[in-house]
XYZ file of C-alpha atoms in Angstrom:
416
model
C -55.629 10.219 -33.806
C -53.100 8.179 -35.510
C -50.528 11.000 -35.244
C -51.385 11.500 -31.527
C -51.168 7.750 -30.907
C -47.748 7.656 -32.634
C -46.582 10.582 -30.552
C -47.766 9.037 -27.306
C -46.035 5.753 -28.388
C -42.791 7.672 -29.160
C -42.914 9.386 -25.806
C -43.506 5.933 -24.158
C -40.511 4.554 -26.021
C -38.361 7.459 -25.036
C -39.301 6.938 -21.442
C -38.441 3.243 -21.622
C -35.086 4.105 -23.192
C -34.388 6.516 -20.384
C -35.188 3.931 -17.753
C -32.785 1.516 -19.448
C -29.934 3.942 -19.358
C -30.340 6.029 -22.508
C -28.381 9.175 -23.221
C -28.490 11.588 -20.259
C -29.892 8.948 -17.847
C -28.520 8.081 -14.495
C -29.854 4.526 -14.920
C -26.519 2.699 -15.213
C -24.631 -0.096 -13.603
C -21.060 0.827 -12.555
C -18.462 -1.968 -12.547
C -15.782 -1.855 -9.776
C -12.976 -4.289 -9.444
C -11.306 -4.247 -5.986
C -8.622 -5.917 -3.957
C -9.361 -8.046 -0.887
C -7.972 -6.793 2.368
C -9.482 -9.562 4.461
C -7.627 -12.566 5.714
C -10.656 -14.945 5.739
C -14.120 -15.177 4.163
C -15.454 -13.716 7.371
C -13.967 -10.310 6.782
C -13.580 -10.291 2.993
C -13.731 -6.880 1.309
C -16.627 -8.081 -0.693
C -18.802 -7.690 2.490
C -17.582 -4.126 2.966
C -18.321 -3.231 -0.667
C -21.658 -4.924 -0.763
C -22.818 -2.986 2.282
C -21.432 0.298 0.961
C -22.982 -0.244 -2.463
C -26.366 -1.038 -1.052
C -26.239 2.226 1.031
C -25.285 4.224 -2.038
C -27.970 2.699 -4.296
C -30.595 3.522 -1.707
C -29.620 7.192 -1.898
C -29.059 7.222 -5.635
C -31.924 5.398 -7.424
C -30.887 4.398 -10.907
C -27.246 3.858 -10.217
C -26.207 0.242 -9.444
C -22.733 -0.731 -8.408
C -21.366 -4.196 -9.229
C -18.297 -4.971 -7.257
C -15.904 -7.970 -7.999
C -13.224 -8.496 -5.249
C -10.050 -10.466 -5.993
C -7.024 -11.311 -3.883
C -3.980 -9.204 -4.158
C -2.201 -12.027 -6.027
C -4.755 -11.703 -8.885
C -6.407 -8.290 -8.898
C -3.811 -6.312 -10.873
C -3.635 -8.947 -13.528
C -7.402 -9.150 -13.791
C -7.693 -5.430 -14.415
C -4.806 -5.481 -16.904
C -6.605 -8.196 -18.928
C -9.933 -6.470 -18.836
C -8.327 -3.309 -20.132
C -6.327 -5.164 -22.828
C -9.524 -6.944 -23.903
C -11.400 -3.693 -24.355
C -13.607 -4.219 -21.353
C -12.195 -1.797 -18.773
C -14.166 -1.587 -15.495
C -15.592 1.859 -14.531
C -13.376 1.774 -11.528
C -10.511 -0.311 -10.173
C -9.121 -0.242 -6.650
C -5.592 -1.842 -7.104
C -1.852 -1.244 -6.469
C -0.813 1.051 -9.372
C -2.280 3.556 -11.639
C 0.350 5.440 -13.540
C 0.656 3.265 -16.592
C -3.061 3.642 -17.289
C -2.854 7.413 -16.681
C 0.107 7.716 -19.005
C -1.750 6.010 -21.859
C -4.803 8.343 -21.419
C -7.241 5.726 -20.124
C -8.140 7.522 -16.762
C -10.366 10.346 -15.734
C -8.497 12.778 -13.554
C -9.626 13.317 -9.956
C -10.615 16.802 -10.953
C -13.012 15.283 -13.533
C -14.772 13.207 -10.908
C -14.660 14.497 -7.356
C -16.333 17.476 -5.676
C -13.950 20.109 -4.516
C -14.430 19.322 -0.707
C -13.719 15.636 -1.297
C -10.647 16.123 -3.529
C -9.148 18.714 -1.136
C -9.669 16.286 1.826
C -6.990 13.916 0.676
C -3.687 13.912 2.695
C -1.334 16.146 0.656
C 1.533 13.664 0.364
C -0.916 10.999 -0.842
C -2.597 13.290 -3.317
C 0.861 14.312 -4.649
C 1.796 10.709 -5.125
C -1.287 10.177 -7.231
C -0.126 12.662 -9.819
C 1.287 12.066 -13.345
C 2.608 15.247 -14.959
C 1.132 17.339 -12.087
C -2.464 15.989 -12.740
C -4.003 13.639 -10.149
C -5.222 10.423 -11.587
C -4.651 8.065 -8.685
C -7.022 8.578 -5.702
C -5.440 7.112 -2.611
C -7.805 4.506 -1.060
C -5.901 2.953 1.865
C -2.549 3.673 3.402
C -0.204 2.423 5.995
C 3.291 3.089 7.416
C 5.854 0.766 8.744
C 7.330 0.383 12.193
C 9.814 -1.930 13.796
C 7.943 -4.698 15.693
C 9.673 -6.470 18.605
C 8.709 -9.444 20.718
C 8.295 -8.058 24.244
C 8.517 -11.427 25.903
C 11.761 -12.209 24.218
C 13.144 -8.758 24.865
C 12.152 -8.942 28.543
C 13.768 -12.278 29.101
C 16.984 -10.979 27.547
C 16.943 -7.651 29.457
C 16.799 -5.711 26.203
C 15.359 -2.322 25.180
C 14.113 -1.707 21.606
C 16.860 -0.313 19.387
C 17.200 3.255 18.001
C 20.434 2.752 16.007
C 21.792 0.048 13.665
C 24.399 -0.760 16.275
C 21.789 -1.296 18.983
C 19.670 -3.482 16.558
C 22.769 -5.610 15.889
C 23.520 -5.888 19.636
C 19.865 -6.877 20.435
C 19.911 -9.480 17.689
C 23.167 -10.990 18.955
C 21.754 -11.153 22.508
C 18.598 -12.824 21.245
C 20.580 -15.318 19.133
C 22.634 -16.263 22.249
C 19.369 -17.019 23.995
C 18.316 -19.389 21.231
C 15.900 -17.278 19.369
C 15.423 -18.757 15.907
C 15.239 -15.447 13.949
C 16.631 -12.505 15.834
C 15.843 -10.161 12.959
C 13.631 -11.202 10.063
C 14.815 -9.717 6.744
C 12.291 -10.650 4.001
C 13.991 -9.926 0.709
C 12.070 -12.698 -1.094
C 9.982 -11.767 -4.215
C 6.710 -11.095 -2.426
C 7.569 -7.680 -1.082
C 11.389 -7.224 -1.287
C 10.823 -3.632 -2.606
C 9.251 -2.719 0.734
C 11.955 -4.057 3.021
C 14.580 -2.551 0.641
C 12.970 0.887 0.802
C 12.722 0.868 4.576
C 16.432 0.092 4.949
C 17.412 2.685 2.275
C 15.382 5.350 4.176
C 17.027 4.368 7.437
C 20.440 4.765 5.815
C 19.559 8.285 4.595
C 18.687 7.660 1.029
C 15.857 6.123 -0.986
C 14.845 5.018 -4.398
C 14.940 8.534 -5.779
C 16.699 11.699 -4.997
C 15.259 15.150 -4.089
C 14.345 15.892 -7.720
C 12.760 12.462 -8.380
C 15.641 10.894 -10.221
C 16.333 7.202 -9.550
C 19.233 6.936 -7.022
C 19.231 3.175 -6.288
C 23.032 2.928 -6.234
C 23.662 6.039 -4.229
C 26.687 5.759 -1.847
C 24.306 5.753 1.119
C 22.326 2.800 -0.339
C 25.502 0.865 -1.090
C 26.680 1.402 2.490
C 23.253 0.268 3.894
C 23.365 -3.000 2.030
C 27.044 -3.572 2.902
C 26.064 -3.232 6.515
C 23.141 -5.706 6.112
C 25.345 -8.233 4.359
C 28.309 -7.971 6.691
C 26.888 -7.013 10.127
C 23.473 -8.622 10.142
C 23.244 -11.517 7.610
C 26.974 -12.384 7.832
C 26.694 -12.549 11.537
C 23.962 -15.228 11.432
C 21.362 -12.795 12.865
C 18.594 -13.244 10.231
C 17.720 -16.867 10.839
C 18.162 -20.124 8.847
C 16.211 -19.021 5.718
C 18.355 -16.856 3.349
C 16.792 -13.400 3.053
C 16.425 -13.866 -0.722
C 14.123 -16.830 0.058
C 12.122 -15.257 2.881
C 8.785 -13.717 2.010
C 7.044 -11.190 4.224
C 4.082 -13.567 4.829
C 6.484 -16.191 6.111
C 8.184 -13.648 8.320
C 4.894 -12.430 9.738
C 3.809 -16.034 10.383
C 7.081 -16.650 12.210
C 6.588 -13.620 14.342
C 3.126 -14.720 15.395
C 4.639 -18.085 16.418
C 7.116 -16.310 18.728
C 10.112 -17.195 16.658
C 11.149 -13.670 15.589
C 12.749 -11.077 17.789
C 12.368 -8.099 15.470
C 10.967 -7.317 11.990
C 9.542 -4.360 10.023
C 5.737 -4.507 9.872
C 2.568 -2.727 8.973
C -0.606 -2.378 11.163
C -2.136 -5.679 10.066
C 0.592 -7.500 11.870
C -0.855 -6.140 15.206
C -4.059 -7.999 14.700
C -2.269 -11.161 13.600
C 0.025 -11.187 16.607
C -2.684 -10.340 19.139
C -4.778 -13.281 17.911
C -1.867 -15.635 18.669
C -1.182 -14.039 22.102
C 2.142 -12.499 21.139
C 3.134 -9.648 23.344
C 4.795 -6.959 21.038
C 5.853 -3.403 20.889
C 6.508 -1.012 18.015
C 9.177 1.682 17.581
C 10.284 3.856 14.680
C 12.821 2.275 12.256
C 16.351 2.682 13.644
C 18.830 4.720 11.683
C 22.601 4.814 11.582
C 22.967 7.097 14.533
C 19.379 7.458 15.741
C 15.818 6.936 14.603
C 15.407 7.159 10.843
C 14.387 10.530 9.477
C 11.460 8.985 7.681
C 9.641 5.790 7.291
C 8.081 4.096 4.371
C 4.434 4.925 3.580
C 2.356 2.841 1.257
C -0.850 3.716 -0.544
C -3.253 1.655 -2.643
C -5.148 3.413 -5.367
C -8.630 3.991 -6.753
C -8.837 4.969 -10.491
C -11.665 5.468 -12.946
C -11.485 4.453 -16.606
C -12.845 6.617 -19.368
C -14.023 3.881 -21.646
C -17.647 3.505 -20.548
C -18.205 7.303 -20.140
C -19.976 7.188 -16.817
C -18.089 10.138 -15.376
C -20.998 11.831 -13.496
C -22.162 8.524 -11.893
C -18.705 7.491 -10.966
C -18.179 10.890 -9.381
C -21.286 10.485 -7.241
C -20.210 7.030 -6.131
C -16.646 8.138 -5.308
C -17.787 11.236 -3.398
C -19.791 8.700 -1.210
C -16.823 6.298 -0.933
C -14.637 9.090 0.429
C -17.060 10.403 3.043
C -15.564 10.592 6.461
C -17.786 7.714 7.854
C -16.954 5.409 5.017
C -13.222 6.003 5.161
C -13.157 5.423 8.870
C -15.227 2.237 8.552
C -12.837 0.731 6.051
C -9.783 1.828 7.983
C -11.010 0.401 11.243
C -12.140 -2.860 9.673
C -8.667 -3.635 8.231
C -6.396 -1.727 10.675
C -5.357 0.695 7.926
C -4.714 4.370 7.983
C -7.272 6.956 6.560
C -6.320 8.758 3.379
C -8.242 11.933 4.138
C -7.586 14.738 6.616
C -11.060 14.618 8.200
C -10.904 10.872 8.908
C -7.334 11.176 10.148
C -8.202 13.939 12.554
C -11.140 11.869 13.914
C -8.956 8.774 14.308
C -6.199 10.734 16.093
C -8.778 11.986 18.732
C -10.686 8.684 19.213
C -9.556 6.337 22.008
C -10.842 3.434 19.951
C -7.991 4.059 17.539
C -5.097 4.409 19.900
C -3.480 1.212 18.643
C -3.031 2.969 15.275
C -1.791 6.301 16.679
C 1.902 5.540 16.342
C 1.474 4.441 12.629
C -0.704 7.512 12.080
C 1.921 9.892 13.589
C 4.525 8.526 11.141
C 2.462 9.183 8.033
C 3.091 12.887 7.586
C 6.857 12.317 7.262
C 6.604 9.075 5.409
C 7.844 8.555 1.824
C 6.066 6.498 -0.756
C 7.239 4.421 -3.688
C 7.734 6.505 -6.772
C 4.434 5.347 -8.077
C 3.964 8.369 -10.381
C 6.762 6.981 -12.588
C 5.324 4.638 -15.276
C 8.743 2.843 -15.015
C 8.161 1.953 -11.415
C 6.294 -1.372 -11.995
C 9.261 -2.596 -14.105
C 11.903 -1.282 -11.684
C 10.010 -2.775 -8.702
C 9.931 -6.148 -10.434
C 13.672 -6.009 -10.896
C 14.276 -5.242 -7.292
C 12.057 -8.247 -6.232
C 14.171 -10.561 -8.503
C 17.634 -9.344 -7.620
C 17.935 -7.486 -4.304
C 18.142 -10.615 -2.134
C 21.358 -11.719 -3.753
C 23.104 -8.492 -2.582
C 23.275 -9.819 0.951
C 23.959 -13.474 0.198
C 27.446 -15.122 0.951
C 28.627 -14.286 -2.519
C 26.712 -11.077 -2.827
C 28.167 -7.649 -3.987
C 25.871 -4.883 -2.871
C 27.561 -2.246 -5.097
C 27.265 -4.420 -8.148
C 23.624 -5.419 -7.528
C 22.471 -1.896 -6.873
C 24.439 -0.697 -9.988
C 22.669 -3.201 -12.216
C 19.274 -2.182 -10.759
C 20.172 1.521 -11.419
C 21.123 0.877 -15.009
C 17.877 -1.027 -15.438
C 15.938 1.799 -13.936
C 17.642 4.418 -16.078
C 16.818 2.379 -19.137
C 13.189 1.838 -18.128
C 12.895 5.622 -17.468
C 14.501 6.562 -20.824
C 12.271 4.215 -22.734
C 9.119 6.125 -21.747
């Protein structure tokens, strides 16, 4: 009896250990750190994740999901510190993944996702999530950029939205003559200078990298683009009283919603902001030198999963749930963002409720993303934020500024 009692006790202990998350058990708590896409407590991303996690936990007893949401100003630094301290979360939904992938800290998408879910990602977003041809970054939210214009100001001046640089300049001059404070808002301040820079580089026929992925920051086309911005836009007094190097995108968006801006590049969130303030606006593709730009800028934020805690199977189950068509659509509609999957994109394209996003959605297939697969990109982007605004200032030299940025990018790339 003593042996039997001991055996029963041992079995009971084993059951208790399994219930507490012992080896082979699904009874775990996953930690997710995520960025906040809301603009107020009422629509904080915490509410989205809490609702989604509760639905997942109901279907998957034994797996809990603990989500901490931080502002975009803080979230990347929070995750970086957690990883440095040896306490990586199971998942992070932030702005960059490649440095963690390069140091071997991440599961690949192939490790985690079912085949139908992984194959549902939009191809250009899946490709952008690769390091050395292996996908580690899973796109979570995306957007494209269009040129916004104030319809009221344009109607009063008898203007049509521009399709070329010359037309953009002519419209800006006409708006300035009518007393518009900021005919064209050119935010090259540190908040998001890398975005405005890329949009103009693409409209000038180049970009941050060439066709084989080598940095081409000081390409002849890019130098010509910034010479035009300096001389034909900023130098003509068409970008308002704040120097572009001091103007952040948030300030530019706020000025647009006050009716002080004639034109600026914007993402879908600006539609909601402008509508709340009663601003009549239109959107058109970014003008190019002789016609609309060949491509616009696309942006993706990333989901990644860290190896440290070893919860591969449970993380995979959760991410399969996260990327279901319904959940991707719910998030995209809540925050006026574009879906990252084919299934949700097709549904959105056919749904009348989503017509306000249709033009942004149409630009996505031909959009170009930051070179996020380069582990040097974070350093290069930081340099662009610091320096690019000076290129269009009164004493600026676009060729010299872009040349310095190119040399820094080459050095960062060679240091890898």
